[in-house]
């Protein structure tokens, strides 16, 4: 009789057993600045209106599988060019998974610069694909265009992911370099604009110029992370095929109704994201003035910063002791050694973070 662990080892695919599950820490009572959430809620009047809208939902019925009303709203809110199709996912994470499922096969690969959003690698591995990471430039995390083009030529990837702005580095890649990669790619290029609400550029208009370009957006970072709604935009020739990997009714009724409602009140979300952009600049300046801290310019709602060599884990732990949870990227190593990432919170949360950081750095580096 085989033991339980023998059976698990026999039946679970080796590439799945080799994975480390995506770890989400329990924030407890800490100020939560680890996950790029919008810190602002809605006022009472808006809450009541939202709950009234939810009363109209027929919870006993399956959702509209095509989510037609919501798609119309998203087309308008996100200025999706006429002629481009839209596919919805349970978060953009699900769309990344659908993309991988649609193209996976023996010898097929996913390519992305490194460091970037970890789900590209994780999902490629779950789908049984090879993953090729091409290092970004060390000084400023810009694309190494020559290395990217050489890797595209060598690996002929089915999928290339470019997060624009990039997570966890926060910068926008050079748009001309991105265009060169799209033109050189034999397969699909997905420009992931999860942080579009905080950035000064987009590839939305460029969709019409490139028939192998798809655009990924999400409502998560603009203030609706709890809804789980992402969208993939591009030509129907691609999306009709990718749609076949989607489970029916993947975007539930409450999400459809709530997103539709929220987008009708987009001015509220826009004011919140404008506020976050302004506070990001104040936070960046404060970090730059701090001894031993090197923040990197950001076009997103978070800031990556480097801490004195060998101190990141202690500073991260010191922040948590002082009630502030951010993201420790030091364990990822490579270009992210000594780096931490903080999400822009409310002014009071940012203040609390800066105070805690000052204490934690002082404690970690005698003499600072
Ligand atoms: C947060 C993030 C996502 C995930 O978005 P969801 O819609 O919440 O799944 C996708 N891409 C990047 C680059 C992100 O940082």
GROMACS .gro file of C-alpha atoms and ligand atoms in nm:
model
  383
    1UNK     CA    1   0.000   0.000   0.000
    2UNK     CA    2   0.151   0.334  -0.107
    3UNK     CA    3   0.179   0.601   0.160
    4UNK     CA    4  -0.011   0.926   0.119
    5UNK     CA    5   0.306   1.117   0.036
    6UNK     CA    6   0.398   0.857  -0.228
    7UNK     CA    7   0.060   0.898  -0.391
    8UNK     CA    8   0.088   1.276  -0.387
    9UNK     CA    9   0.436   1.251  -0.539
   10UNK     CA   10   0.306   1.009  -0.804
   11UNK     CA   11  -0.007   1.193  -0.912
   12UNK     CA   12   0.070   1.563  -0.872
   13UNK     CA   13   0.261   1.688  -1.178
   14UNK     CA   14   0.632   1.748  -1.105
   15UNK     CA   15   0.613   2.110  -1.227
   16UNK     CA   16   0.331   2.176  -0.979
   17UNK     CA   17   0.515   2.009  -0.690
   18UNK     CA   18   0.820   2.223  -0.773
   19UNK     CA   19   0.621   2.545  -0.730
   20UNK     CA   20   0.610   2.761  -0.422
   21UNK     CA   21   0.252   2.876  -0.363
   22UNK     CA   22   0.191   3.251  -0.393
   23UNK     CA   23   0.218   3.364  -0.034
   24UNK     CA   24  -0.014   3.635   0.099
   25UNK     CA   25   0.081   3.744   0.453
   26UNK     CA   26  -0.182   3.804   0.721
   27UNK     CA   27  -0.163   4.178   0.797
   28UNK     CA   28  -0.316   4.143   1.145
   29UNK     CA   29  -0.363   4.498   1.279
   30UNK     CA   30  -0.076   4.644   1.075
   31UNK     CA   31  -0.111   4.937   0.838
   32UNK     CA   32  -0.138   4.753   0.509
   33UNK     CA   33   0.095   4.896   0.246
   34UNK     CA   34   0.200   4.572   0.076
   35UNK     CA   35  -0.050   4.502  -0.203
   36UNK     CA   36  -0.103   4.818  -0.411
   37UNK     CA   37  -0.455   4.865  -0.281
   38UNK     CA   38  -0.629   5.202  -0.300
   39UNK     CA   39  -0.666   5.303   0.068
   40UNK     CA   40  -0.985   5.504   0.018
   41UNK     CA   41  -1.341   5.380   0.054
   42UNK     CA   42  -1.673   5.536  -0.047
   43UNK     CA   43  -1.885   5.783   0.150
   44UNK     CA   44  -2.223   5.686   0.301
   45UNK     CA   45  -2.431   5.826   0.015
   46UNK     CA   46  -2.238   5.632  -0.248
   47UNK     CA   47  -2.248   5.316  -0.035
   48UNK     CA   48  -2.627   5.338  -0.009
   49UNK     CA   49  -2.662   5.391  -0.381
   50UNK     CA   50  -2.438   5.090  -0.449
   51UNK     CA   51  -2.636   4.867  -0.214
   52UNK     CA   52  -2.957   4.981  -0.382
   53UNK     CA   53  -2.809   4.884  -0.719
   54UNK     CA   54  -2.721   4.540  -0.582
   55UNK     CA   55  -3.086   4.489  -0.479
   56UNK     CA   56  -3.171   4.474  -0.849
   57UNK     CA   57  -2.944   4.173  -0.900
   58UNK     CA   58  -3.113   3.835  -0.950
   59UNK     CA   59  -2.889   3.622  -0.734
   60UNK     CA   60  -3.082   3.307  -0.834
   61UNK     CA   61  -2.982   3.351  -1.200
   62UNK     CA   62  -2.649   3.285  -1.367
   63UNK     CA   63  -2.462   3.602  -1.463
   64UNK     CA   64  -2.482   3.746  -1.814
   65UNK     CA   65  -2.208   3.529  -1.972
   66UNK     CA   66  -2.115   3.804  -2.215
   67UNK     CA   67  -2.132   4.079  -1.948
   68UNK     CA   68  -2.260   4.311  -2.220
   69UNK     CA   69  -2.357   4.609  -2.003
   70UNK     CA   70  -2.028   4.602  -1.817
   71UNK     CA   71  -1.824   4.570  -2.136
   72UNK     CA   72  -1.998   4.874  -2.284
   73UNK     CA   73  -1.912   5.068  -1.967
   74UNK     CA   74  -1.549   4.953  -1.974
   75UNK     CA   75  -1.511   5.043  -2.342
   76UNK     CA   76  -1.610   5.397  -2.264
   77UNK     CA   77  -1.419   5.431  -1.934
   78UNK     CA   78  -1.095   5.288  -2.074
   79UNK     CA   79  -1.121   5.441  -2.422
   80UNK     CA   80  -1.097   5.108  -2.598
   81UNK     CA   81  -1.050   5.168  -2.972
   82UNK     CA   82  -1.341   5.074  -3.198
   83UNK     CA   83  -1.281   4.738  -3.365
   84UNK     CA   84  -1.103   4.591  -3.061
   85UNK     CA   85  -1.266   4.308  -2.869
   86UNK     CA   86  -1.279   4.273  -2.488
   87UNK     CA   87  -1.246   3.957  -2.277
   88UNK     CA   88  -1.318   3.969  -1.903
   89UNK     CA   89  -1.145   3.770  -1.632
   90UNK     CA   90  -1.180   3.704  -1.260
   91UNK     CA   91  -0.894   3.949  -1.208
   92UNK     CA   92  -0.629   3.994  -1.474
   93UNK     CA   93  -0.453   3.697  -1.313
   94UNK     CA   94  -0.720   3.473  -1.463
   95UNK     CA   95  -0.663   3.627  -1.806
   96UNK     CA   96  -0.289   3.556  -1.778
   97UNK     CA   97  -0.383   3.195  -1.703
   98UNK     CA   98  -0.624   3.181  -1.999
   99UNK     CA   99  -0.353   3.317  -2.227
  100UNK     CA  100  -0.108   3.050  -2.110
  101UNK     CA  101  -0.365   2.771  -2.146
  102UNK     CA  102  -0.444   2.884  -2.499
  103UNK     CA  103  -0.082   2.873  -2.622
  104UNK     CA  104   0.084   2.607  -2.404
  105UNK     CA  105   0.243   2.299  -2.554
  106UNK     CA  106   0.572   2.116  -2.585
  107UNK     CA  107   0.860   2.358  -2.634
  108UNK     CA  108   0.638   2.666  -2.595
  109UNK     CA  109   0.776   2.948  -2.382
  110UNK     CA  110   0.676   3.266  -2.200
  111UNK     CA  111   0.929   3.550  -2.197
  112UNK     CA  112   0.941   3.855  -1.971
  113UNK     CA  113   1.200   4.095  -1.835
  114UNK     CA  114   1.316   4.029  -1.477
  115UNK     CA  115   1.228   4.138  -1.219
  116UNK     CA  116   0.861   4.167  -1.305
  117UNK     CA  117   0.516   4.050  -1.193
  118UNK     CA  118   0.569   3.701  -1.047
  119UNK     CA  119   0.243   3.556  -1.182
  120UNK     CA  120   0.384   3.540  -1.538
  121UNK     CA  121   0.641   3.285  -1.426
  122UNK     CA  122   0.408   3.103  -1.188
  123UNK     CA  123   0.129   3.063  -1.444
  124UNK     CA  124   0.372   2.963  -1.722
  125UNK     CA  125   0.505   2.687  -1.497
  126UNK     CA  126   0.156   2.565  -1.400
  127UNK     CA  127   0.067   2.554  -1.771
  128UNK     CA  128   0.378   2.340  -1.832
  129UNK     CA  129   0.557   2.609  -2.036
  130UNK     CA  130   0.920   2.719  -2.024
  131UNK     CA  131   0.980   3.060  -1.873
  132UNK     CA  132   1.257   3.288  -1.999
  133UNK     CA  133   1.350   3.587  -1.781
  134UNK     CA  134   1.568   3.858  -1.935
  135UNK     CA  135   1.740   4.085  -1.679
  136UNK     CA  136   1.654   4.455  -1.679
  137UNK     CA  137   1.936   4.711  -1.671
  138UNK     CA  138   2.087   4.723  -1.323
  139UNK     CA  139   2.101   5.102  -1.276
  140UNK     CA  140   1.743   5.203  -1.352
  141UNK     CA  141   1.546   4.885  -1.437
  142UNK     CA  142   1.506   4.987  -1.802
  143UNK     CA  143   1.468   4.724  -2.075
  144UNK     CA  144   1.792   4.581  -2.210
  145UNK     CA  145   1.668   4.595  -2.569
  146UNK     CA  146   1.958   4.404  -2.724
  147UNK     CA  147   1.922   4.123  -2.468
  148UNK     CA  148   1.542   4.116  -2.516
  149UNK     CA  149   1.570   4.097  -2.896
  150UNK     CA  150   1.838   3.827  -2.874
  151UNK     CA  151   1.619   3.623  -2.636
  152UNK     CA  152   1.315   3.665  -2.861
  153UNK     CA  153   1.522   3.538  -3.156
  154UNK     CA  154   1.668   3.247  -2.957
  155UNK     CA  155   1.348   3.126  -2.785
  156UNK     CA  156   1.072   3.231  -3.029
  157UNK     CA  157   0.831   3.274  -2.730
  158UNK     CA  158   0.459   3.216  -2.771
  159UNK     CA  159   0.393   3.493  -2.519
  160UNK     CA  160   0.587   3.800  -2.407
  161UNK     CA  161   0.465   3.993  -2.102
  162UNK     CA  162   0.564   4.356  -2.053
  163UNK     CA  163   0.417   4.526  -1.746
  164UNK     CA  164   0.381   4.897  -1.828
  165UNK     CA  165   0.454   5.039  -1.567
  166UNK     CA  166   0.650   4.743  -1.435
  167UNK     CA  167   0.583   4.580  -1.096
  168UNK     CA  168   0.779   4.579  -0.863
  169UNK     CA  169   1.011   4.844  -1.009
  170UNK     CA  170   0.744   5.109  -1.084
  171UNK     CA  171   0.900   5.249  -1.403
  172UNK     CA  172   0.757   5.276  -1.753
  173UNK     CA  173   0.977   5.107  -2.011
  174UNK     CA  174   1.094   5.307  -2.311
  175UNK     CA  175   0.796   5.303  -2.552
  176UNK     CA  176   1.016   5.274  -2.859
  177UNK     CA  177   1.192   4.969  -2.711
  178UNK     CA  178   0.851   4.810  -2.644
  179UNK     CA  179   0.750   4.874  -3.006
  180UNK     CA  180   1.072   4.712  -3.130
  181UNK     CA  181   0.996   4.403  -2.921
  182UNK     CA  182   0.636   4.385  -3.049
  183UNK     CA  183   0.766   4.403  -3.406
  184UNK     CA  184   1.031   4.136  -3.347
  185UNK     CA  185   0.799   3.895  -3.161
  186UNK     CA  186   0.686   3.589  -3.356
  187UNK     CA  187   0.393   3.536  -3.115
  188UNK     CA  188   0.179   3.747  -2.886
  189UNK     CA  189   0.297   4.045  -2.682
  190UNK     CA  190   0.081   4.133  -2.382
  191UNK     CA  191   0.132   4.482  -2.244
  192UNK     CA  192   0.002   4.466  -1.887
  193UNK     CA  193  -0.128   4.806  -1.780
  194UNK     CA  194  -0.246   4.720  -1.428
  195UNK     CA  195  -0.126   5.065  -1.313
  196UNK     CA  196  -0.267   5.269  -1.603
  197UNK     CA  197  -0.454   5.496  -1.361
  198UNK     CA  198  -0.121   5.620  -1.223
  199UNK     CA  199   0.089   5.637  -1.540
  200UNK     CA  200   0.134   5.903  -1.805
  201UNK     CA  201   0.139   5.667  -2.103
  202UNK     CA  202  -0.056   5.372  -2.247
  203UNK     CA  203  -0.043   5.135  -2.545
  204UNK     CA  204  -0.422   5.144  -2.590
  205UNK     CA  205  -0.396   5.350  -2.910
  206UNK     CA  206  -0.107   5.134  -3.037
  207UNK     CA  207  -0.338   4.830  -3.053
  208UNK     CA  208  -0.453   4.928  -3.400
  209UNK     CA  209  -0.094   4.938  -3.530
  210UNK     CA  210   0.013   4.586  -3.420
  211UNK     CA  211  -0.189   4.270  -3.483
  212UNK     CA  212   0.012   4.064  -3.229
  213UNK     CA  213  -0.040   4.309  -2.941
  214UNK     CA  214  -0.290   4.253  -2.659
  215UNK     CA  215  -0.352   4.488  -2.369
  216UNK     CA  216  -0.426   4.378  -2.013
  217UNK     CA  217  -0.607   4.606  -1.769
  218UNK     CA  218  -0.761   4.557  -1.425
  219UNK     CA  219  -0.987   4.755  -1.195
  220UNK     CA  220  -0.792   4.628  -0.891
  221UNK     CA  221  -0.533   4.902  -0.850
  222UNK     CA  222  -0.778   5.184  -0.922
  223UNK     CA  223  -0.981   5.101  -0.613
  224UNK     CA  224  -1.181   4.782  -0.679
  225UNK     CA  225  -0.939   4.503  -0.583
  226UNK     CA  226  -1.211   4.311  -0.397
  227UNK     CA  227  -1.425   4.272  -0.709
  228UNK     CA  228  -1.171   4.065  -0.905
  229UNK     CA  229  -1.217   4.203  -1.255
  230UNK     CA  230  -0.961   4.224  -1.531
  231UNK     CA  231  -0.989   4.277  -1.904
  232UNK     CA  232  -0.795   4.171  -2.209
  233UNK     CA  233  -0.826   4.396  -2.513
  234UNK     CA  234  -0.728   4.313  -2.870
  235UNK     CA  235  -0.828   4.169  -3.202
  236UNK     CA  236  -1.122   3.926  -3.209
  237UNK     CA  237  -0.914   3.672  -3.407
  238UNK     CA  238  -0.705   3.619  -3.091
  239UNK     CA  239  -0.970   3.679  -2.826
  240UNK     CA  240  -1.227   3.440  -2.979
  241UNK     CA  241  -0.974   3.157  -2.939
  242UNK     CA  242  -0.855   3.259  -2.592
  243UNK     CA  243  -1.221   3.286  -2.485
  244UNK     CA  244  -1.255   2.908  -2.531
  245UNK     CA  245  -1.028   2.853  -2.228
  246UNK     CA  246  -1.259   3.063  -2.007
  247UNK     CA  247  -1.492   2.889  -1.763
  248UNK     CA  248  -1.851   2.998  -1.821
  249UNK     CA  249  -1.975   3.273  -1.585
  250UNK     CA  250  -1.623   3.354  -1.464
  251UNK     CA  251  -1.726   3.709  -1.371
  252UNK     CA  252  -2.003   3.684  -1.114
  253UNK     CA  253  -2.321   3.890  -1.100
  254UNK     CA  254  -2.221   4.096  -0.797
  255UNK     CA  255  -1.891   4.188  -0.960
  256UNK     CA  256  -2.061   4.282  -1.288
  257UNK     CA  257  -2.319   4.498  -1.112
  258UNK     CA  258  -2.068   4.658  -0.876
  259UNK     CA  259  -1.812   4.737  -1.144
  260UNK     CA  260  -2.081   4.883  -1.366
  261UNK     CA  261  -2.196   5.098  -1.074
  262UNK     CA  262  -1.843   5.207  -0.981
  263UNK     CA  263  -1.763   5.307  -1.337
  264UNK     CA  264  -2.076   5.520  -1.347
  265UNK     CA  265  -1.916   5.706  -1.056
  266UNK     CA  266  -1.572   5.712  -1.205
  267UNK     CA  267  -1.513   6.070  -1.090
  268UNK     CA  268  -1.484   5.937  -0.733
  269UNK     CA  269  -1.221   5.680  -0.833
  270UNK     CA  270  -1.041   5.936  -1.051
  271UNK     CA  271  -1.019   6.181  -0.761
  272UNK     CA  272  -0.878   5.906  -0.540
  273UNK     CA  273  -0.614   5.803  -0.794
  274UNK     CA  274  -0.518   6.168  -0.854
  275UNK     CA  275  -0.472   6.206  -0.481
  276UNK     CA  276  -0.255   5.892  -0.470
  277UNK     CA  277  -0.039   6.021  -0.758
  278UNK     CA  278   0.023   6.349  -0.574
  279UNK     CA  279   0.098   6.169  -0.246
  280UNK     CA  280   0.337   5.938  -0.432
  281UNK     CA  281   0.553   6.240  -0.519
  282UNK     CA  282   0.556   6.359  -0.157
  283UNK     CA  283   0.646   6.009  -0.038
  284UNK     CA  284   0.922   5.982  -0.300
  285UNK     CA  285   1.075   6.314  -0.188
  286UNK     CA  286   1.065   6.211   0.176
  287UNK     CA  287   1.235   5.879   0.096
  288UNK     CA  288   1.500   6.052  -0.113
  289UNK     CA  289   1.588   6.279   0.178
  290UNK     CA  290   1.637   5.985   0.412
  291UNK     CA  291   1.994   5.871   0.475
  292UNK     CA  292   2.071   5.527   0.336
  293UNK     CA  293   1.748   5.502   0.134
  294UNK     CA  294   1.743   5.508  -0.247
  295UNK     CA  295   1.390   5.527  -0.392
  296UNK     CA  296   1.329   5.456  -0.763
  297UNK     CA  297   1.100   5.688  -0.963
  298UNK     CA  298   0.749   5.539  -1.001
  299UNK     CA  299   0.459   5.574  -1.242
  300UNK     CA  300   0.247   5.342  -1.029
  301UNK     CA  301   0.087   5.354  -0.682
  302UNK     CA  302   0.392   5.211  -0.507
  303UNK     CA  303   0.759   5.295  -0.466
  304UNK     CA  304   1.051   5.053  -0.474
  305UNK     CA  305   1.347   5.156  -0.261
  306UNK     CA  306   1.689   5.017  -0.182
  307UNK     CA  307   1.811   4.998   0.177
  308UNK     CA  308   2.171   4.979   0.308
  309UNK     CA  309   2.342   4.655   0.208
  310UNK     CA  310   2.238   4.352   0.409
  311UNK     CA  311   1.975   4.542   0.612
  312UNK     CA  312   1.651   4.487   0.418
  313UNK     CA  313   1.521   4.190   0.618
  314UNK     CA  314   1.585   4.367   0.949
  315UNK     CA  315   1.428   4.691   0.829
  316UNK     CA  316   1.124   4.501   0.697
  317UNK     CA  317   1.087   4.322   1.032
  318UNK     CA  318   1.141   4.651   1.217
  319UNK     CA  319   0.859   4.812   1.020
  320UNK     CA  320   0.627   4.522   1.101
  321UNK     CA  321   0.716   4.550   1.472
  322UNK     CA  322   0.615   4.914   1.445
  323UNK     CA  323   0.283   4.817   1.285
  324UNK     CA  324   0.352   4.873   0.915
  325UNK     CA  325   0.338   4.593   0.657
  326UNK     CA  326   0.513   4.652   0.324
  327UNK     CA  327   0.669   4.406   0.076
  328UNK     CA  328   1.015   4.260   0.126
  329UNK     CA  329   1.174   4.190  -0.213
  330UNK     CA  330   1.518   4.109  -0.076
  331UNK     CA  331   1.443   3.732  -0.070
  332UNK     CA  332   1.389   3.748  -0.449
  333UNK     CA  333   1.757   3.845  -0.478
  334UNK     CA  334   1.925   3.952  -0.802
  335UNK     CA  335   1.849   4.312  -0.891
  336UNK     CA  336   1.603   4.323  -0.599
  337UNK     CA  337   1.862   4.247  -0.329
  338UNK     CA  338   1.823   4.499  -0.042
  339UNK     CA  339   1.494   4.629  -0.193
  340UNK     CA  340   1.159   4.691  -0.027
  341UNK     CA  341   0.834   4.811  -0.189
  342UNK     CA  342   0.577   5.035  -0.026
  343UNK     CA  343   0.225   5.106  -0.154
  344UNK     CA  344   0.115   5.469  -0.142
  345UNK     CA  345  -0.146   5.494   0.134
  346UNK     CA  346  -0.336   5.782   0.289
  347UNK     CA  347  -0.122   6.079   0.401
  348UNK     CA  348  -0.153   5.956   0.762
  349UNK     CA  349  -0.045   5.602   0.664
  350UNK     CA  350   0.248   5.737   0.462
  351UNK     CA  351   0.353   5.949   0.762
  352UNK     CA  352   0.333   5.647   0.994
  353UNK     CA  353   0.539   5.445   0.745
  354UNK     CA  354   0.807   5.716   0.717
  355UNK     CA  355   0.832   5.751   1.095
  356UNK     CA  356   0.859   5.375   1.138
  357UNK     CA  357   1.117   5.354   0.860
  358UNK     CA  358   1.330   5.624   1.020
  359UNK     CA  359   1.327   5.426   1.346
  360UNK     CA  360   1.388   5.092   1.175
  361UNK     CA  361   1.678   5.218   0.963
  362UNK     CA  362   1.833   5.393   1.261
  363UNK     CA  363   1.808   5.069   1.457
  364UNK     CA  364   1.959   4.866   1.174
  365UNK     CA  365   2.254   5.086   1.084
  366UNK     CA  366   2.441   5.227   1.381
  367UNK     CA  367   2.540   5.586   1.322
  368UNK     CA  368   2.267   5.667   1.067
  369LIG     C1  369  -0.154   4.356  -0.944
  369LIG     C2  370  -0.114   4.317  -1.081
  369LIG     C3  371  -0.196   4.237  -1.161
  369LIG     C4  372  -0.312   4.159  -1.101
  369LIG     O1  373  -0.429   4.220  -1.113
  369LIG     P1  374  -0.566   4.150  -1.072
  369LIG     O2  375  -0.659   4.204  -1.173
  369LIG     O3  376  -0.594   4.195  -0.934
  369LIG     O4  377  -0.552   4.001  -1.084
  369LIG     C5  378  -0.161   4.215  -1.293
  369LIG     N1  379  -0.047   4.266  -1.343
  369LIG     C6  380   0.037   4.339  -1.268
  369LIG     C7  381   0.162   4.393  -1.329
  369LIG     C8  382   0.006   4.367  -1.135
  369LIG     O5  383   0.093   4.435  -1.059
   0.00000   0.00000   0.00000
